[in-house]
Structures are given as structure tokens and as C-alpha cells.
Amino acid sequence: MRSVVSTRGGTGPELRERPRPVPAGGEVLVRTLRVGVDGTDREVVAGEHGGPPAGEDHLVLGHEAVGVVADANGTDLAEGTVVAPTVRRPPSGTNEYFERGEPDMAPEGAYVERGIVGAHGFMSEYFVSAPEFLVRLPRDLAEWGFLVEPISITEKALEHAYASRSAFAWEPESALVLGNGSLGLLTLAMLGERVERTYCLGRRDRPDPTIDLVEDLGATYVDSRETPVPEIPDVHEPMDLVYEATGYARHATETVAALAPNGVGALLGVPGDWTFEVDGGALHRELVLHNRALVGSVNSNRDHFEAAVETLAGLPEWVLESLVTDVVGVEDYDRAFRDDDTVIKAALEFDTL
Amino acid sequence: MRSVVSTRGGTGPELRERPRPVPAGGEVLVRTLRVGVDGTDREVVAGEHGGPPAGEDHLVLGHEAVGVVADANGTDLAEGTVVAPTVRRPPSGTNEYFERGEPDMAPEGAYVERGIVGAHGFMSEYFVSAPEFLVRLPRDLAEWGFLVEPISITEKALEHAYASRSAFAWEPESALVLGNGSLGLLTLAMLGERVERTYCLGRRDRPDPTIDLVEDLGATYVDSRETPVPEIPDVHEPMDLVYEATGYARHATETVAALAPNGVGALLGVPGDWTFEVDGGALHRELVLHNRALVGSVNSNRDHFEAAVETLAGLPEWVLESLVTDVVGVEDYDRAFRDDDTVIKAALEFDTL
């Protein structure tokens, strides 16, 4: 079967023929429908993040997948069920984090990530998985099911951000998303359901499809070249919630200055080392005197995937159609990894229902 | 009656004769027993923080008080009841934060603080207050009741820190208090009841009364001159919880490096502006990849005061006796503001039960 892989020392994704996997006892065989591509995939391909399973020369890419059960293999998961797989797996056997359904909170060493680090992903015509790592979707969401994983990332980040504000009455009215990539835009659409006034920060000129989508969602586009993050409260308004999806390290500290009293910043980017000057006194003081919080969030668990299925079902079709700019066949896999201003979200299509 | 005040442009606390206040309708008259002194009082006296009520030339100091109801004035609060007053008041009438019992979450402009900014404090033989701002104490805690306010500060900070970790299973086993001042040491004693292993950071040489108290509490003393905060995980262990009570701006960012995966730092200090270099990339990444959080916390509300009364009742007498190094009469008020290495916590005694 055809798989899209990243090889050790390689410079881009490659198509490789691999044997169709045979499900072990307790596993099902899934026929892959679509697999999304995101920034993490590009980092893996560039050798900046993750890597193949121990002892192997390549990693099957892909961690945002939707498929259909092809062989139930004696499990309860009926053939024909549409499923999205979660990403983390125990490195061997299980451990306390997986046992309590919180692999997203596992520390380094207590997990591998399919398609990212230490375990093959889903960019194959077929993959196998235990049913506990597969979340069911209604059949009419099969086309968009590869968005369940990125949506689940935001479900978790928002859950943690809201939890941090749960010791008092908190009803966010303003929210700012830093970043107009696909995760930022998905989050903007999700926040539109919860928060009165939404904003999205980018650094693009018009005409631009992401700016169009921001505005079609009823949000305000903020050009960071005109309005740096710390100036947003004066130019627009202080933000009850900031969601950082840029990986730009200055945004972590600048977020504090953009917050309203009692606000929270959810951080999701993963920048490399970068030393720069910060007014650490003001940062510290602003956190304290205004009861502000910063919450880092990575990965997501099965509960977040299930919430994401609900969220996906509630997103208007036009949002999904605007967001997913490219669905390409396996033979055009390199096009799915393209990263220019015309692409918002791309997916590889292996098969259809 | 005698009051200890700070005058505009003054250089230290002063004793001043003022008329005994007359309770308005709905207010009680409280006879003051003891009033604690903390770093905020020293900042107010030094003109670095807060100030007198509008149109007045002086501020009656003191926000950590315990007293006894001297005139119930027709309210439900019986004469003889021992009470500790909360600190924040509405600037005029009331507002939503006070109405829902969360004045600690009010933004600037929506509160004054008795003894700190915009309203007279409790360093007087008598003060008046509406009963809603007075929390009852058992009579046997009257001596120590001035500690209810600082304990309430930690009740709130810990409530917010724990809330930020409430979206997953979190059972902190290690906790580090930054700062061996009276608030740090009180917090260390409180954390000893909740967390297996506690640490306290200071920069003092032995012999020292704070180091003795740290060790008598079963905690490990960490000398920041030998072990800077970011090295604590290697030298000791990563911390599930860090409680910052130094106001040293570098500690806000260094806290992130001291945390265990899924850990939280509660920040309480209020530094001035200070620009310095930070590896903002590592800070950002460490927050995200390890699901860490930073939570700023200021002030406290009536619920925190009530929790603090319970906590105070549970603290061993020897801890309180070690902590409160100086109880001085009103005529020796300047001694209560002394700040050297022999003082841990000082209080002014106006009267006894």
C-alpha cells in the first residue's frame, strides 16, 4: 500500500510502498480516508521535530486522520464505522496517564506520538489501532473528520484556560487569536460560538483568503505590523482570552499585556530558544495585580476528541469549505505539504466512503 | 484615640491623635486588638505604593487586623465578637464585584483598600465597618487573628493555582516557596499540610531564625546564592507547585524552569519595571510542552478569610510563636516597622481581650 513517509536525513515527504498492516488481537484495521497536514508535519519533514520509531529509517507521517473500520477483527467496533484516531500511545504496555485517559498530560518518555515521534502515523492506505484510541464520527462528517484532531487541540487548551478561571465568575466577552494559520482560524470559528467579540492577528496584506475568512466569521483582523500585540488593548480592547497559535516566542510574554483584568492566555506554540529583552518587572506585576494567567497546552485526549466531534458537527459547511483549501490525491502528496499564502488547510485523500 | 498614620510626603509612620469614629447606620464599632505589619505597609510608608483618601493629608495604616466588636449599633454582630476585617471596599456605593463577593477580582478603580490606598486602615484604637466586611474568629484565636489577612492571601493564590490544574488529575507532591518573609513562611506551614515535600528559597546565612523555622517545619532550605531557581530541579527535584513571594521580577520567569510537568507557579510579588534578557523561546516552549501554568493573584475575598480562620486554627502554636517575633505596644510603633534579619513578623498591640 502507498504511504507518505519522512526518512532520516531526508529533505521532504516521500511516497513509499509498504505492506498493509495486519491487526493484532484487540486491534482493528482502518481504511484511511483523509489525512490533514499541519505545521508539525512540516517540522517533522524538515527534521526539526520528532522522528522515526527506534531502529527504523523512516516515519509514516500524518496525525490528523479520518478513516473507516475495514476489519473489526472481533472487536466491538463495527466495520463501516467512521473513526478519527488519537495521537499518543504508550511507549510500551501502558502507564498511569493512559490508564486514566490523560495521555496528553504524560511527561516526555511516557508516550510516543503517531506520525510525529516514535510511532508510524496515518498517511497510509490502511492503519491499525486498538479501538480505545479511535473516536467515532457520524458518517456525514467523514469528509471533514481529519479536522477532529486539530479541533481537539483547541478543546483541550480552552478547557485548561477556562479551568484556570473557574475559581471566580468569568464570562469572557473578548477573545484574540494570535495567528491566522489553520489552527488559529478553526479556533476563531470555535470562539465565535462562545465569545461576543473576536479578533485574529496576522501579518498579511489584503486581498488574502485568511483575512476574508476572519471577516466572514464576524471577527476583526489585526495586522501585527500596524498594531503590535501590547498595543491591542488601546487600539481595540483588552482581551479576556488570548489564544496563541504562532509559536513566535515574543507572543508568550506580550500576551500578558494584551489581557483584560482576570484574563487568561492559552499558549500553544513551540518556539526554539531565543533570548531577548523583556520588561520582566512589568510582566510579573501585570500578572499579579490583575489576576492574570498563562496556561500552556499540548496534545489532547479522547474526551477532547469527542468534544471536537460535537464542535465539528456544529461548524457551518461554508467555514469548513473556506478553511480546507486543498484536498489532493495521494500521487500529489507533495502539493499537500506546500505552504504558501493561498493554502489555509490541506489534506491528502487516500479514499472515499 | 491613637492612630498610626502615613502622611503625604512623610518619611515614616507617625503617631497621631484622631477622634474615635462613630459608626453610621449599619456599621459596628470595633476595638482594635492587634494589627500586623508587612512589606506593603513599608511600601506605603515609603510612598512607593498606595496613598491617603482623596482630599486628606494622611492615611491611617494597617490592613492586617483583629479586633472585638465594641458597639453592635443595632446590627446582628454581637458585642464581644472577635473579628478580622477584609481590606477592599467599594469606592462608592457598591459594584458587581462586591455584590458577588469577589472584590479581589475587581479591576483598578472599582475598589479602595483600607490602610493601603484610598481608605483609612485599622492602626487605630477603634475602627468602624459594616458587618459584611468582618469575619468572625473564635475568641481563642484573638491573639493571632491579625494573621488571617495574610493567610487569606495564600488561600486565594492556592485556590487559583489548584483551579488551573482542575481539568486533570493533579496531586502535587513537591512545593517550593520563593521567599522566606512572613508570607512565605506562613505559606510553607500551610503547604506542609497539603504536600509531601516542601522547600523554601532564601538568601540568608545560618544561624538565622527563618532558616530554623523552615527546617522545623520539615522543609528544605534552598540558598538562592548557591542554587538559583532554574537549577532547583537538578539539585533537588522539579516542583509541582511554586509559590512566589519575593517580588523579584526574575522569579516570575525562572519559576517556569523550576516546575515539574503539569506544574503551576502562583505569583504574588509586585515588582517595579525592570528590563532584562530572558530566553523567551525556552520559556514559551516549556510552558506549552509540559502543560505548565503561571497564575497571578492579588488580594482575597471573604471566603478566603473564612478559610484562613480554619487554617489559622489548625496551625500549631509553636509555628505562630516562631513566626511572630515582635508584638509591640502602640508607643513603640516604630519598632513594628523595623525590617532586619531578627524580625519575621511584627504586630502592633492596641489592646487585649
XYZ file of C-alpha atoms in Angstrom, chain A residues 13 17 21 65 85 123 129 139 157 164 214-215 273 276 279 298 326 335:
18
model
C 7.987 13.790 2.194
C 5.212 1.205 -0.834
C -0.604 -3.882 8.330
C -6.742 11.380 10.182
C -7.537 8.175 15.766
C -0.637 8.658 5.924
C -5.241 0.700 16.108
C -20.859 9.214 8.603
C -6.455 24.424 25.510
C -7.785 28.450 35.356
C -11.584 36.176 9.626
C -14.041 38.819 8.489
C 15.495 29.011 22.081
C 15.655 38.795 24.056
C 10.327 44.117 30.926
C -0.077 20.447 24.304
C -6.653 21.822 -0.830
C 1.184 19.544 -3.022
